[in-house]
Amino acid sequence: MPDEKVAVVTGANRGIGFEICRQLAAKGVTVVLTDRTAKPGRAACERLRGEGLDVRFLPLDVTDEGSVRGFAEAVGKELGGADILINNAGLNLDRNLNGLNADVEDIRKTMETNAYGPLRMCQALIPLMKKRGAGRIINVSSRMGSTSHIGGGYPGYRISKATLNALTLILADELQGTKILVNAIHPGWVKTDMGGRSAPRSVEEGADTAVWLALQPDAALTGKFFMDRKVISW
Ligand code: NAP
């Protein structure tokens, strides 16, 4: 990867995505902090710029094909491309539901953000990475979608993260022989709006493995699932 790297982080106005932006920028990466609504996204960006970090804001709704296409064009024009993509945007709409009473429409919405969103982002940004000769894609997934951990409850969330894991393997395989590496991470149970106040992990801990993977050398692993910088089972 080039010395001066550009990273794109989806869903970054708060939570783990915001902290990933902070940690990447602190390591000298130019970060594009994105969010679907401009006001909180811009405010989050200003906060990090106030800390002296090189962070820019661009609006991006990962469920909207036009938004993703326009975003990729803007990144190409304004920053010359992207080296790192962190697919972090996510939602969880079926907390108290199970497979028998889940609302299929909510599952569809969850898939749009958690699974098809990352697919759209990869399709839009991988051509830019190919032009730069290398890339790192990190999908912020969850063990709730691991075949080794799936149990009852949260059907939409689990299905979406299982799909995201599958997407990670598909793209990693298709990109073998390039310097574009595709991996997924489980951040642990993290104190955020999604994780809630009882979660034991800080956002700093939740962001760490994604940032570490984003800065790995070209010969590093691809097509793997990581937690705490170690490979875990799918
Ligand atoms: P969070 O605080 O709820 O943040 C989620 C972010 O995603 C927000 O910035 C939200 O933006 C954004 N988002 C939602 N839909 C979007 C869309 N269509 N386009 C662009 N951005 C969108 O959640 P978090 O805990 O930081 O979660 C980040 C990631 O970690 C998620 O993928 C989640 O599944 C995963 N994860 C979290 C935990 C945990 O314990 N927290 C555990 C395992 C995995 P708005 O403000 O506009 O809604």
mmCIF file of C-alpha atoms and ligand atoms in Angstrom:
data_model
loop_
_atom_site.group_PDB
_atom_site.id
_atom_site.type_symbol
_atom_site.label_atom_id
_atom_site.label_comp_id
_atom_site.label_asym_id
_atom_site.label_seq_id
_atom_site.Cartn_x
_atom_site.Cartn_y
_atom_site.Cartn_z
ATOM 1 C CA MET A 1 0.000 0.000 0.000
ATOM 2 C CA PRO A 2 1.156 3.594 -0.549
ATOM 3 C CA ASP A 3 2.728 5.414 2.403
ATOM 4 C CA GLU A 4 -0.060 7.999 2.397
ATOM 5 C CA LYS A 5 -3.176 5.941 2.897
ATOM 6 C CA VAL A 6 -6.832 6.873 2.564
ATOM 7 C CA ALA A 7 -9.406 5.026 4.652
ATOM 8 C CA VAL A 8 -13.191 5.033 4.328
ATOM 9 C CA VAL A 9 -15.239 4.179 7.417
ATOM 10 C CA THR A 10 -19.005 3.640 7.108
ATOM 11 C CA GLY A 11 -21.485 4.534 9.869
ATOM 12 C CA ALA A 12 -18.916 6.592 11.737
ATOM 13 C CA ASN A 13 -20.764 9.411 13.516
ATOM 14 C CA ARG A 14 -20.628 7.441 16.790
ATOM 15 C CA GLY A 15 -19.715 4.157 18.421
ATOM 16 C CA ILE A 16 -17.058 1.808 17.073
ATOM 17 C CA GLY A 17 -16.902 3.497 13.639
ATOM 18 C CA PHE A 18 -16.100 6.889 15.163
ATOM 19 C CA GLU A 19 -13.327 5.375 17.287
ATOM 20 C CA ILE A 20 -11.893 3.517 14.262
ATOM 21 C CA CYS A 21 -11.666 6.908 12.499
ATOM 22 C CA ARG A 22 -9.846 8.396 15.484
ATOM 23 C CA GLN A 23 -7.340 5.527 15.780
ATOM 24 C CA LEU A 24 -6.619 5.337 12.030
ATOM 25 C CA ALA A 25 -6.131 9.100 11.758
ATOM 26 C CA ALA A 26 -3.856 9.057 14.829
ATOM 27 C CA LYS A 27 -1.682 6.600 12.876
ATOM 28 C CA GLY A 28 -1.312 9.055 9.997
ATOM 29 C CA VAL A 29 -4.061 7.752 7.706
ATOM 30 C CA THR A 30 -6.288 10.257 5.878
ATOM 31 C CA VAL A 31 -9.759 9.233 7.020
ATOM 32 C CA VAL A 32 -13.083 9.759 5.288
ATOM 33 C CA LEU A 33 -15.658 9.673 8.080
ATOM 34 C CA THR A 34 -19.042 8.905 6.565
ATOM 35 C CA ASP A 35 -22.582 8.892 7.784
ATOM 36 C CA ARG A 36 -26.039 8.825 6.221
ATOM 37 C CA THR A 37 -27.099 12.084 7.914
ATOM 38 C CA ALA A 38 -24.908 15.104 7.344
ATOM 39 C CA LYS A 39 -25.370 16.936 10.678
ATOM 40 C CA PRO A 40 -24.084 14.310 13.137
ATOM 41 C CA GLY A 41 -21.495 13.164 10.597
ATOM 42 C CA ARG A 42 -20.069 16.668 10.184
ATOM 43 C CA ALA A 43 -20.127 17.250 13.960
ATOM 44 C CA ALA A 44 -18.237 13.973 14.541
ATOM 45 C CA CYS A 45 -15.699 14.969 11.895
ATOM 46 C CA GLU A 46 -15.200 18.402 13.475
ATOM 47 C CA ARG A 47 -14.564 16.754 16.851
ATOM 48 C CA LEU A 48 -11.704 14.714 15.410
ATOM 49 C CA ARG A 49 -10.334 17.645 13.403
ATOM 50 C CA GLY A 50 -10.322 19.557 16.703
ATOM 51 C CA GLU A 51 -7.919 16.878 17.984
ATOM 52 C CA GLY A 52 -5.602 17.756 15.070
ATOM 53 C CA LEU A 53 -6.497 14.667 13.021
ATOM 54 C CA ASP A 54 -6.757 14.511 9.216
ATOM 55 C CA VAL A 55 -10.427 13.531 8.895
ATOM 56 C CA ARG A 56 -12.939 14.606 6.227
ATOM 57 C CA PHE A 57 -16.669 14.069 6.110
ATOM 58 C CA LEU A 58 -18.662 12.758 3.157
ATOM 59 C CA PRO A 59 -22.328 11.715 3.327
ATOM 60 C CA LEU A 60 -22.994 8.056 2.576
ATOM 61 C CA ASP A 61 -26.045 5.848 2.982
ATOM 62 C CA VAL A 62 -24.893 2.288 2.342
ATOM 63 C CA THR A 63 -28.456 1.185 1.522
ATOM 64 C CA ASP A 64 -28.722 3.636 -1.378
ATOM 65 C CA GLU A 65 -27.096 2.604 -4.664
ATOM 66 C CA GLY A 66 -26.911 6.234 -5.911
ATOM 67 C CA SER A 67 -25.351 7.435 -2.664
ATOM 68 C CA VAL A 68 -22.675 4.711 -2.814
ATOM 69 C CA ARG A 69 -21.885 5.438 -6.488
ATOM 70 C CA GLY A 70 -21.705 9.212 -5.907
ATOM 71 C CA PHE A 71 -19.515 8.643 -2.858
ATOM 72 C CA ALA A 72 -17.035 6.451 -4.772
ATOM 73 C CA GLU A 73 -16.803 9.096 -7.509
ATOM 74 C CA ALA A 74 -16.146 11.813 -4.916
ATOM 75 C CA VAL A 75 -13.438 9.737 -3.191
ATOM 76 C CA GLY A 76 -11.788 9.074 -6.567
ATOM 77 C CA LYS A 77 -11.851 12.773 -7.533
ATOM 78 C CA GLU A 78 -11.106 14.420 -4.194
ATOM 79 C CA LEU A 79 -8.658 11.921 -2.679
ATOM 80 C CA GLY A 80 -7.362 9.960 -5.666
ATOM 81 C CA GLY A 81 -8.863 6.662 -4.415
ATOM 82 C CA ALA A 82 -9.098 4.542 -1.290
ATOM 83 C CA ASP A 83 -6.735 2.012 0.303
ATOM 84 C CA ILE A 84 -8.797 0.910 3.302
ATOM 85 C CA LEU A 85 -12.523 0.227 3.592
ATOM 86 C CA ILE A 86 -14.059 -0.451 6.992
ATOM 87 C CA ASN A 87 -17.615 -1.719 6.553
ATOM 88 C CA ASN A 88 -18.837 -0.745 10.013
ATOM 89 C CA ALA A 89 -22.378 0.659 9.516
ATOM 90 C CA GLY A 90 -24.871 -1.623 11.160
ATOM 91 C CA LEU A 91 -28.238 -1.935 12.806
ATOM 92 C CA ASN A 92 -30.058 -4.456 14.946
ATOM 93 C CA LEU A 93 -33.839 -4.245 14.707
ATOM 94 C CA ASP A 94 -34.940 -7.544 16.218
ATOM 95 C CA ARG A 95 -33.569 -7.522 19.757
ATOM 96 C CA ASN A 96 -36.561 -9.162 21.455
ATOM 97 C CA LEU A 97 -37.718 -11.288 18.548
ATOM 98 C CA ASN A 98 -37.065 -14.830 17.412
ATOM 99 C CA GLY A 99 -37.314 -16.895 14.264
ATOM 100 C CA LEU A 100 -41.029 -17.526 14.769
ATOM 101 C CA ASN A 101 -42.191 -13.933 15.263
ATOM 102 C CA ALA A 102 -39.579 -11.860 13.443
ATOM 103 C CA ASP A 103 -40.841 -9.226 11.014
ATOM 104 C CA VAL A 104 -39.551 -10.120 7.550
ATOM 105 C CA GLU A 105 -39.583 -6.440 6.569
ATOM 106 C CA ASP A 106 -37.211 -5.653 9.479
ATOM 107 C CA ILE A 107 -34.958 -8.525 8.409
ATOM 108 C CA ARG A 108 -34.929 -7.073 4.886
ATOM 109 C CA LYS A 109 -33.929 -3.632 6.258
ATOM 110 C CA THR A 110 -31.204 -5.202 8.390
ATOM 111 C CA MET A 111 -29.840 -7.084 5.376
ATOM 112 C CA GLU A 112 -29.800 -3.852 3.342
ATOM 113 C CA THR A 113 -27.511 -2.142 5.871
ATOM 114 C CA ASN A 114 -25.453 -4.992 7.358
ATOM 115 C CA ALA A 115 -24.945 -7.236 4.321
ATOM 116 C CA TYR A 116 -25.901 -5.608 0.998
ATOM 117 C CA GLY A 117 -24.402 -2.283 2.141
ATOM 118 C CA PRO A 118 -20.902 -3.798 2.492
ATOM 119 C CA LEU A 119 -21.384 -5.595 -0.843
ATOM 120 C CA ARG A 120 -22.280 -2.293 -2.558
ATOM 121 C CA MET A 121 -19.283 -0.601 -0.921
ATOM 122 C CA CYS A 122 -16.902 -3.346 -2.034
ATOM 123 C CA GLN A 123 -18.230 -3.236 -5.600
ATOM 124 C CA ALA A 124 -17.774 0.558 -5.666
ATOM 125 C CA LEU A 125 -14.355 0.812 -3.977
ATOM 126 C CA ILE A 126 -12.454 -2.316 -5.090
ATOM 127 C CA PRO A 127 -11.924 -0.830 -8.599
ATOM 128 C CA LEU A 128 -10.288 2.192 -6.904
ATOM 129 C CA MET A 129 -8.107 -0.135 -4.795
ATOM 130 C CA LYS A 130 -7.105 -2.081 -7.900
ATOM 131 C CA LYS A 131 -5.895 1.162 -9.512
ATOM 132 C CA ARG A 132 -3.754 1.804 -6.420
ATOM 133 C CA GLY A 133 -2.460 -1.780 -6.497
ATOM 134 C CA ALA A 134 -3.514 -2.823 -2.986
ATOM 135 C CA GLY A 135 -6.294 -2.586 -0.437
ATOM 136 C CA ARG A 136 -7.617 -3.698 2.924
ATOM 137 C CA ILE A 137 -11.289 -4.428 3.523
ATOM 138 C CA ILE A 138 -12.462 -5.067 7.060
ATOM 139 C CA ASN A 139 -16.053 -6.139 7.627
ATOM 140 C CA VAL A 140 -17.257 -5.388 11.140
ATOM 141 C CA SER A 141 -19.242 -8.530 11.776
ATOM 142 C CA SER A 142 -20.293 -10.365 14.920
ATOM 143 C CA ARG A 143 -19.958 -13.788 16.457
ATOM 144 C CA MET A 144 -23.767 -13.719 16.535
ATOM 145 C CA GLY A 145 -23.490 -14.612 12.851
ATOM 146 C CA SER A 146 -20.854 -17.337 13.326
ATOM 147 C CA THR A 147 -22.025 -20.815 12.408
ATOM 148 C CA SER A 148 -20.047 -21.941 15.487
ATOM 149 C CA HIS A 149 -22.091 -19.595 17.759
ATOM 150 C CA ILE A 150 -25.555 -19.174 16.197
ATOM 151 C CA GLY A 151 -28.398 -19.864 18.632
ATOM 152 C CA GLY A 152 -31.944 -18.569 18.955
ATOM 153 C CA GLY A 153 -33.034 -14.916 18.894
ATOM 154 C CA TYR A 154 -31.975 -11.868 16.862
ATOM 155 C CA PRO A 155 -32.807 -13.631 13.569
ATOM 156 C CA GLY A 156 -32.319 -10.650 11.229
ATOM 157 C CA TYR A 157 -29.081 -9.575 12.876
ATOM 158 C CA ARG A 158 -27.668 -13.106 12.884
ATOM 159 C CA ILE A 159 -28.656 -13.774 9.257
ATOM 160 C CA SER A 160 -27.148 -10.441 8.155
ATOM 161 C CA LYS A 161 -23.821 -11.094 9.906
ATOM 162 C CA ALA A 162 -23.672 -14.701 8.634
ATOM 163 C CA THR A 163 -24.149 -13.262 5.130
ATOM 164 C CA LEU A 164 -21.430 -10.687 5.772
ATOM 165 C CA ASN A 165 -19.094 -13.505 6.820
ATOM 166 C CA ALA A 166 -19.923 -15.371 3.599
ATOM 167 C CA LEU A 167 -19.273 -12.203 1.587
ATOM 168 C CA THR A 168 -15.864 -11.899 3.281
ATOM 169 C CA LEU A 169 -14.911 -15.406 2.146
ATOM 170 C CA ILE A 170 -16.267 -14.937 -1.393
ATOM 171 C CA LEU A 171 -14.370 -11.686 -2.012
ATOM 172 C CA ALA A 172 -11.174 -12.903 -0.342
ATOM 173 C CA ASP A 173 -11.187 -15.907 -2.665
ATOM 174 C CA GLU A 174 -11.962 -13.849 -5.774
ATOM 175 C CA LEU A 175 -9.154 -11.407 -4.899
ATOM 176 C CA GLN A 176 -6.485 -14.071 -4.322
ATOM 177 C CA GLY A 177 -3.286 -13.068 -6.106
ATOM 178 C CA THR A 178 -3.980 -9.339 -5.637
ATOM 179 C CA LYS A 179 -2.819 -7.236 -2.716
ATOM 180 C CA ILE A 180 -6.394 -6.592 -1.667
ATOM 181 C CA LEU A 181 -7.058 -8.429 1.592
ATOM 182 C CA VAL A 182 -10.584 -9.022 2.892
ATOM 183 C CA ASN A 183 -11.237 -10.009 6.502
ATOM 184 C CA ALA A 184 -14.026 -9.854 9.086
ATOM 185 C CA ILE A 185 -13.820 -8.979 12.766
ATOM 186 C CA HIS A 186 -15.863 -9.491 15.905
ATOM 187 C CA PRO A 187 -15.289 -6.423 18.115
ATOM 188 C CA GLY A 188 -16.594 -8.103 21.264
ATOM 189 C CA TRP A 189 -19.543 -6.748 23.260
ATOM 190 C CA VAL A 190 -18.911 -3.013 23.206
ATOM 191 C CA LYS A 191 -20.480 -0.114 25.114
ATOM 192 C CA THR A 192 -22.241 1.835 22.310
ATOM 193 C CA ASP A 193 -25.829 2.758 21.423
ATOM 194 C CA MET A 194 -26.128 -0.751 19.937
ATOM 195 C CA GLY A 195 -24.176 -2.643 22.598
ATOM 196 C CA GLY A 196 -25.815 -0.854 25.553
ATOM 197 C CA ARG A 197 -24.420 0.335 28.879
ATOM 198 C CA SER A 198 -23.821 -3.132 30.373
ATOM 199 C CA ALA A 199 -21.304 -4.081 27.679
ATOM 200 C CA PRO A 200 -17.879 -4.798 29.204
ATOM 201 C CA ARG A 201 -15.719 -3.387 26.384
ATOM 202 C CA SER A 202 -14.804 0.196 25.564
ATOM 203 C CA VAL A 203 -14.975 1.560 22.011
ATOM 204 C CA GLU A 204 -11.162 1.752 22.113
ATOM 205 C CA GLU A 205 -11.001 -2.034 22.599
ATOM 206 C CA GLY A 206 -13.777 -2.596 20.036
ATOM 207 C CA ALA A 207 -11.927 -0.600 17.358
ATOM 208 C CA ASP A 208 -8.461 -2.050 17.939
ATOM 209 C CA THR A 209 -8.525 -5.193 15.747
ATOM 210 C CA ALA A 210 -10.074 -3.393 12.750
ATOM 211 C CA VAL A 211 -7.368 -0.710 12.885
ATOM 212 C CA TRP A 212 -4.606 -3.299 13.308
ATOM 213 C CA LEU A 213 -5.880 -5.298 10.294
ATOM 214 C CA ALA A 214 -6.218 -2.165 8.160
ATOM 215 C CA LEU A 215 -2.481 -1.527 8.545
ATOM 216 C CA GLN A 216 -1.198 -5.074 7.971
ATOM 217 C CA PRO A 217 1.418 -5.672 5.228
ATOM 218 C CA ASP A 218 0.521 -7.089 1.782
ATOM 219 C CA ALA A 219 1.557 -10.632 2.761
ATOM 220 C CA ALA A 220 -0.890 -10.774 5.685
ATOM 221 C CA LEU A 221 -3.838 -13.153 6.028
ATOM 222 C CA THR A 222 -7.024 -12.789 3.974
ATOM 223 C CA GLY A 223 -10.423 -14.489 4.237
ATOM 224 C CA LYS A 224 -10.241 -14.831 8.028
ATOM 225 C CA PHE A 225 -12.379 -13.889 11.020
ATOM 226 C CA PHE A 226 -10.524 -12.047 13.826
ATOM 227 C CA MET A 227 -11.131 -11.069 17.425
ATOM 228 C CA ASP A 228 -8.472 -9.416 19.623
ATOM 229 C CA ARG A 229 -5.958 -9.654 16.740
ATOM 230 C CA LYS A 230 -6.328 -13.469 16.604
ATOM 231 C CA VAL A 231 -8.085 -15.718 14.077
ATOM 232 C CA ILE A 232 -11.342 -17.191 15.432
ATOM 233 C CA SER A 233 -13.665 -19.809 13.945
ATOM 234 C CA TRP A 234 -16.450 -18.822 11.572
HETATM 235 P P1 NAP B 1 -23.946 2.173 16.838
HETATM 236 O O1 NAP B 1 -23.326 2.985 17.896
HETATM 237 O O2 NAP B 1 -25.411 1.914 16.844
HETATM 238 O O3 NAP B 1 -23.519 2.808 15.425
HETATM 239 C C1 NAP B 1 -24.004 2.312 14.212
HETATM 240 C C2 NAP B 1 -23.614 3.259 13.104
HETATM 241 O O4 NAP B 1 -24.108 2.736 11.857
HETATM 242 C C3 NAP B 1 -24.230 4.662 13.278
HETATM 243 O O5 NAP B 1 -23.275 5.625 12.945
HETATM 244 C C4 NAP B 1 -25.368 4.644 12.272
HETATM 245 O O6 NAP B 1 -25.706 5.915 11.781
HETATM 246 C C5 NAP B 1 -24.726 3.814 11.160
HETATM 247 N N1 NAP B 1 -25.690 3.378 10.145
HETATM 248 C C6 NAP B 1 -26.831 2.671 10.312
HETATM 249 N N2 NAP B 1 -27.454 2.513 9.126
HETATM 250 C C7 NAP B 1 -26.684 3.121 8.191
HETATM 251 C C8 NAP B 1 -26.776 3.302 6.777
HETATM 252 N N3 NAP B 1 -27.819 2.846 6.065
HETATM 253 N N4 NAP B 1 -25.771 3.949 6.116
HETATM 254 C C9 NAP B 1 -24.725 4.438 6.812
HETATM 255 N N5 NAP B 1 -24.586 4.326 8.152
HETATM 256 C C10 NAP B 1 -25.561 3.674 8.831
HETATM 257 O O7 NAP B 1 -23.306 0.703 16.761
HETATM 258 P P2 NAP B 1 -21.856 0.103 17.109
HETATM 259 O O8 NAP B 1 -22.009 -0.707 18.306
HETATM 260 O O9 NAP B 1 -20.824 1.171 17.015
HETATM 261 O O10 NAP B 1 -21.718 -0.922 15.886
HETATM 262 C C11 NAP B 1 -20.787 -0.775 14.817
HETATM 263 C C12 NAP B 1 -20.659 -2.134 14.140
HETATM 264 O O11 NAP B 1 -20.167 -3.111 15.101
HETATM 265 C C13 NAP B 1 -21.990 -2.698 13.617
HETATM 266 O O12 NAP B 1 -21.792 -3.310 12.370
HETATM 267 C C14 NAP B 1 -22.361 -3.743 14.670
HETATM 268 O O13 NAP B 1 -23.180 -4.766 14.142
HETATM 269 C C15 NAP B 1 -20.985 -4.263 15.070
HETATM 270 N N6 NAP B 1 -20.944 -4.919 16.382
HETATM 271 C C16 NAP B 1 -21.204 -4.219 17.515
HETATM 272 C C17 NAP B 1 -21.148 -4.862 18.744
HETATM 273 C C18 NAP B 1 -21.393 -4.133 20.040
HETATM 274 O O14 NAP B 1 -21.372 -4.794 21.107
HETATM 275 N N7 NAP B 1 -21.574 -2.835 20.050
HETATM 276 C C19 NAP B 1 -20.855 -6.249 18.815
HETATM 277 C C20 NAP B 1 -20.611 -6.940 17.624
HETATM 278 C C21 NAP B 1 -20.650 -6.244 16.414
HETATM 279 P P3 NAP B 1 -27.036 6.720 12.272
HETATM 280 O O15 NAP B 1 -26.616 7.533 13.444
HETATM 281 O O16 NAP B 1 -27.393 7.544 11.068
HETATM 282 O O17 NAP B 1 -28.081 5.705 12.610
#
